[in-house]
Amino acid sequence: MRLYAVVAAGGFRRYATYRVATLAGVFTNTVFGFIMAYTYIALWDERPHLGGYDMSQALTYVWLGQALLMTCAMMGGGFEDELMERIRTGDIAVDLYRPADLQLWWMAGDLGRAAFHLLGRGIVPMVLGALAFDLALPDSAWTWLAFLVSVALGVVVSFAVRFLVALSAFWLMDGAGAMQIAWLAGLFFSGMLLPLNLFPGALGDVARALPWSSLLQVPADVFLGTYAGWDLAGAYAFQTGWAVALLLAGRLLQSVATRRVVVQGG
């Protein structure tokens, strides 16, 4: 485990190197946060308590989305492009023969990336949003802790989805199309554009049951105090279930790909 802790720390330092890009990202998240906040204000003025949120909770949801956009890589931007390139060039064969688990290696690096983005691109927009609007911030330290646990589970789910999509490059001529479909699904079904509670009927039920809801909708509801007691345990179980299922699917796909590489190499 020490090896993967070092890899995670390296992932954090890697993204911390790009300071200008981080400042640009903070600026972009803040600008889009204000645009979406005023859009939500207009919408909630017409439909108060839409989706079960009051105005303050809706605005909080907006700024949580900006804080978690890169943390949970809803639009990609993590390891997946590099992994697909290594598959395309054949360098992945070297990775598979290393005395380290391929999935754990990339997940550790992605956790480091997520930690940096949460601190580097998440805190400042959230603070600026809290200064400009009346946000529904938790009073209890336990709620903040519960939120961070939910975010961590969301990051793992996000990694597991992107790992599966990246491994598709073993069978596709170009995995870019699959990756674009994945990040479009992540952007829509995470609740980044609109809270999933606003989706009507069966669409809402399906959207909330998909793994992408773990990236924003579930952590946001934890932050807003929607989940407590057994409901909070159920939210964690939902995220954990998807994380385990997707990681196991990724491990199975990794095993199939490894056998393919071994056969071709032989």
Coordinates of C-alpha atoms in Angstrom, one line a residue:
M1 CA 0.0 0.0 0.0
R2 CA 3.0 2.3 0.5
L3 CA 3.7 2.2 -3.2
Y4 CA 0.2 3.4 -4.1
A5 CA 0.3 6.1 -1.4
V6 CA 3.5 7.4 -3.1
V7 CA 1.7 7.2 -6.5
A8 CA -1.2 9.2 -5.1
A9 CA 1.1 11.8 -3.7
G10 CA 2.9 12.0 -7.0
G11 CA -0.5 12.6 -8.7
F12 CA -1.2 15.5 -6.4
R13 CA 2.2 17.1 -7.0
R14 CA 1.9 16.5 -10.8
Y15 CA -1.3 18.6 -11.0
A16 CA 0.0 21.1 -8.5
T17 CA 2.8 22.0 -10.9
Y18 CA 0.4 23.6 -13.4
R19 CA -0.3 26.8 -11.3
V20 CA -1.4 29.0 -14.2
A21 CA -3.8 26.3 -15.4
T22 CA -5.2 26.0 -11.9
L23 CA -5.8 29.8 -11.7
A24 CA -7.5 29.7 -15.1
G25 CA -9.6 26.8 -13.9
V26 CA -10.6 28.7 -10.7
F27 CA -11.6 31.7 -12.8
T28 CA -13.6 29.6 -15.2
N29 CA -15.4 27.7 -12.4
T30 CA -16.2 31.0 -10.7
V31 CA -17.6 32.7 -13.9
F32 CA -19.7 29.7 -14.8
G33 CA -20.8 29.5 -11.1
F34 CA -22.2 33.1 -11.3
I35 CA -23.9 32.4 -14.7
M36 CA -25.6 29.3 -13.4
A37 CA -26.4 30.9 -10.0
Y38 CA -28.4 33.7 -11.7
T39 CA -30.0 31.2 -14.0
Y40 CA -31.2 29.2 -11.0
I41 CA -32.4 32.4 -9.3
A42 CA -34.6 33.2 -12.3
L43 CA -35.9 29.6 -12.3
W44 CA -36.5 29.4 -8.6
D45 CA -38.3 32.8 -8.6
E46 CA -40.8 31.2 -10.9
R47 CA -40.9 27.8 -9.3
P48 CA -40.1 28.1 -5.6
H49 CA -39.0 24.8 -3.9
L50 CA -38.5 23.2 -7.3
G51 CA -37.1 19.7 -6.8
G52 CA -37.5 20.0 -3.0
Y53 CA -34.8 22.7 -2.8
D54 CA -35.4 26.3 -1.6
M55 CA -33.5 29.1 -3.2
S56 CA -30.6 28.9 -0.8
Q57 CA -30.2 25.2 -1.3
A58 CA -30.4 25.5 -5.1
L59 CA -27.6 28.1 -5.1
T60 CA -25.5 25.9 -2.8
Y61 CA -26.0 23.1 -5.3
V62 CA -24.7 25.3 -8.1
W63 CA -21.4 26.0 -6.3
L64 CA -21.0 22.5 -5.1
G65 CA -21.2 21.5 -8.8
Q66 CA -18.4 23.9 -9.6
A67 CA -16.3 22.6 -6.7
L68 CA -16.7 19.0 -7.8
L69 CA -16.6 19.4 -11.6
M70 CA -12.9 18.6 -11.9
T71 CA -12.7 16.7 -8.5
C72 CA -15.0 14.0 -9.8
A73 CA -13.9 14.5 -13.5
M74 CA -17.4 14.8 -14.8
M75 CA -16.0 15.9 -18.1
G76 CA -12.9 13.8 -18.0
G77 CA -9.5 15.3 -17.7
G78 CA -7.8 12.6 -15.6
F79 CA -5.7 9.6 -16.5
E80 CA -7.8 8.1 -19.3
D81 CA -6.2 9.8 -22.3
E82 CA -2.8 8.7 -21.2
L83 CA -3.9 5.2 -20.5
M84 CA -5.6 4.9 -23.9
E85 CA -2.5 6.2 -25.6
R86 CA -0.4 3.6 -23.9
I87 CA -2.8 0.9 -25.1
R88 CA -2.7 2.3 -28.6
T89 CA 1.1 2.4 -28.8
G90 CA 1.6 -1.0 -27.1
D91 CA 3.4 0.5 -24.0
I92 CA 0.7 -1.0 -21.9
A93 CA 2.5 -4.4 -22.2
V94 CA 5.3 -3.0 -20.0
D95 CA 2.7 -1.8 -17.4
L96 CA 1.1 -5.2 -17.3
Y97 CA 4.3 -7.0 -16.6
R98 CA 5.3 -4.6 -13.7
P99 CA 5.0 -5.9 -10.1
A100 CA 2.1 -3.5 -9.5
D101 CA -1.6 -3.8 -10.1
L102 CA -2.6 -1.8 -13.1
Q103 CA -6.0 -0.7 -11.8
L104 CA -4.7 0.3 -8.3
W105 CA -1.8 2.2 -9.9
W106 CA -4.0 4.4 -12.0
M107 CA -6.6 4.8 -9.2
A108 CA -4.0 6.0 -6.8
G109 CA -2.8 8.6 -9.2
D110 CA -6.4 9.7 -9.9
L111 CA -7.1 10.0 -6.2
G112 CA -4.1 12.4 -5.9
R113 CA -5.5 14.4 -8.9
A114 CA -8.9 14.6 -7.3
A115 CA -7.5 15.7 -3.9
F116 CA -5.6 18.5 -5.6
H117 CA -8.6 19.7 -7.6
L118 CA -10.8 19.7 -4.5
L119 CA -8.4 22.0 -2.8
G120 CA -7.0 23.9 -5.7
R121 CA -10.1 24.4 -7.8
G122 CA -12.9 23.7 -5.3
I123 CA -12.5 25.8 -2.3
V124 CA -12.0 29.3 -3.9
P125 CA -15.2 29.2 -6.1
M126 CA -17.2 27.9 -3.1
V127 CA -15.9 30.7 -0.8
L128 CA -16.7 33.3 -3.5
G129 CA -20.1 31.9 -4.0
A130 CA -20.7 32.0 -0.2
L131 CA -19.7 35.6 -0.1
A132 CA -21.9 36.6 -3.0
F133 CA -25.0 34.5 -2.2
D134 CA -26.9 33.2 0.8
L135 CA -25.8 29.5 0.7
A136 CA -27.1 26.7 2.9
L137 CA -23.8 25.8 4.6
P138 CA -23.9 23.0 7.2
D139 CA -23.6 24.0 10.9
S140 CA -22.3 20.6 12.0
A141 CA -18.7 19.4 11.4
W142 CA -20.1 15.9 11.1
T143 CA -22.1 17.0 8.0
W144 CA -18.9 18.3 6.4
L145 CA -17.1 15.0 7.2
A146 CA -20.0 13.0 5.8
F147 CA -19.9 15.1 2.6
L148 CA -16.1 14.5 2.2
V149 CA -16.7 10.7 2.6
S150 CA -19.4 10.9 -0.1
V151 CA -17.1 12.9 -2.4
A152 CA -14.4 10.3 -2.0
L153 CA -16.8 7.5 -2.9
G154 CA -17.9 9.6 -5.9
V155 CA -14.3 10.0 -7.1
V156 CA -13.8 6.2 -6.9
V157 CA -17.0 5.7 -9.0
S158 CA -15.8 8.2 -11.5
F159 CA -12.5 6.5 -11.8
A160 CA -14.1 3.1 -12.2
V161 CA -16.3 4.4 -15.1
R162 CA -13.3 6.1 -16.8
F163 CA -11.1 3.0 -16.3
L164 CA -13.6 0.8 -18.0
V165 CA -14.0 3.2 -20.9
A166 CA -10.2 3.6 -21.3
L167 CA -9.8 -0.2 -21.4
S168 CA -12.2 -0.3 -24.4
A169 CA -9.2 0.9 -26.4
F170 CA -8.0 -2.7 -26.4
W171 CA -10.8 -3.5 -28.8
L172 CA -11.6 -0.2 -30.5
M173 CA -9.5 1.5 -33.1
D174 CA -10.0 4.8 -31.3
G175 CA -11.4 5.1 -27.8
A176 CA -12.0 8.8 -28.1
G177 CA -15.6 8.3 -29.2
A178 CA -16.4 6.1 -26.2
M179 CA -14.8 8.6 -23.9
Q180 CA -16.8 11.5 -25.3
I181 CA -20.0 9.5 -24.8
A182 CA -18.9 8.8 -21.2
W183 CA -18.3 12.4 -20.3
L184 CA -21.5 13.6 -21.9
A185 CA -23.4 11.0 -19.8
G186 CA -21.4 12.1 -16.8
L187 CA -22.2 15.7 -17.3
F188 CA -26.0 15.1 -17.8
F189 CA -26.6 12.2 -15.4
S190 CA -24.5 13.5 -12.5
G191 CA -26.9 16.4 -12.1
M192 CA -24.3 19.0 -13.2
L193 CA -26.7 20.8 -15.6
L194 CA -29.8 20.4 -13.4
P195 CA -30.4 18.5 -10.2
L196 CA -31.7 15.0 -10.9
N197 CA -34.6 15.7 -8.6
L198 CA -36.0 17.9 -11.3
F199 CA -36.1 15.1 -13.9
P200 CA -39.7 13.9 -14.4
G201 CA -41.1 10.4 -13.9
A202 CA -39.1 7.4 -15.1
L203 CA -36.3 9.5 -16.4
G204 CA -35.7 10.8 -12.9
D205 CA -35.8 7.3 -11.4
V206 CA -33.3 6.0 -13.9
A207 CA -31.0 9.0 -13.7
R208 CA -30.8 8.7 -9.9
A209 CA -30.1 5.0 -10.1
L210 CA -27.2 5.3 -12.5
P211 CA -23.6 5.5 -11.2
W212 CA -23.1 9.1 -12.4
S213 CA -25.5 10.4 -9.7
S214 CA -22.7 9.5 -7.2
L215 CA -20.5 12.2 -8.6
L216 CA -22.6 15.2 -7.6
Q217 CA -26.3 14.6 -6.8
V218 CA -25.6 12.3 -3.8
P219 CA -22.7 14.3 -2.3
A220 CA -24.7 17.5 -2.7
D221 CA -27.7 16.0 -0.9
V222 CA -25.4 14.8 1.9
F223 CA -24.1 18.4 2.1
L224 CA -27.6 19.8 2.2
G225 CA -28.7 17.5 5.0
T226 CA -31.1 15.5 2.8
Y227 CA -29.6 12.3 4.1
A228 CA -29.3 11.5 7.8
G229 CA -29.1 8.3 9.9
W230 CA -30.1 5.3 7.9
D231 CA -30.7 7.4 4.8
L232 CA -27.1 8.5 4.9
A233 CA -26.0 4.9 5.3
G234 CA -28.2 4.0 2.3
A235 CA -26.5 6.8 0.2
Y236 CA -23.1 5.5 1.1
A237 CA -24.3 1.9 0.3
F238 CA -25.5 3.1 -3.1
Q239 CA -22.1 4.8 -3.9
T240 CA -20.1 1.9 -2.5
G241 CA -22.2 -0.7 -4.5
W242 CA -21.5 1.1 -7.8
A243 CA -17.9 1.5 -6.9
V244 CA -17.4 -2.2 -6.1
A245 CA -19.4 -3.3 -9.2
L246 CA -17.6 -1.1 -11.6
L247 CA -14.1 -1.8 -10.1
L248 CA -14.8 -5.6 -10.4
A249 CA -15.9 -5.1 -14.0
G250 CA -12.7 -3.2 -14.7
R251 CA -10.7 -5.9 -13.1
L252 CA -12.4 -8.5 -15.2
L253 CA -11.8 -6.5 -18.4
Q254 CA -8.2 -6.0 -17.3
S255 CA -7.7 -9.7 -17.0
V256 CA -9.2 -10.3 -20.4
A257 CA -6.9 -7.7 -21.9
T258 CA -3.9 -9.1 -20.1
R259 CA -4.5 -12.5 -21.5
R260 CA -4.8 -11.0 -25.0
V261 CA -1.5 -9.2 -24.6
V262 CA 0.2 -12.3 -23.3
V263 CA -1.1 -14.4 -26.3
Q264 CA -0.1 -11.8 -28.8
G265 CA 3.3 -11.4 -27.2
G266 CA 3.8 -15.1 -27.2

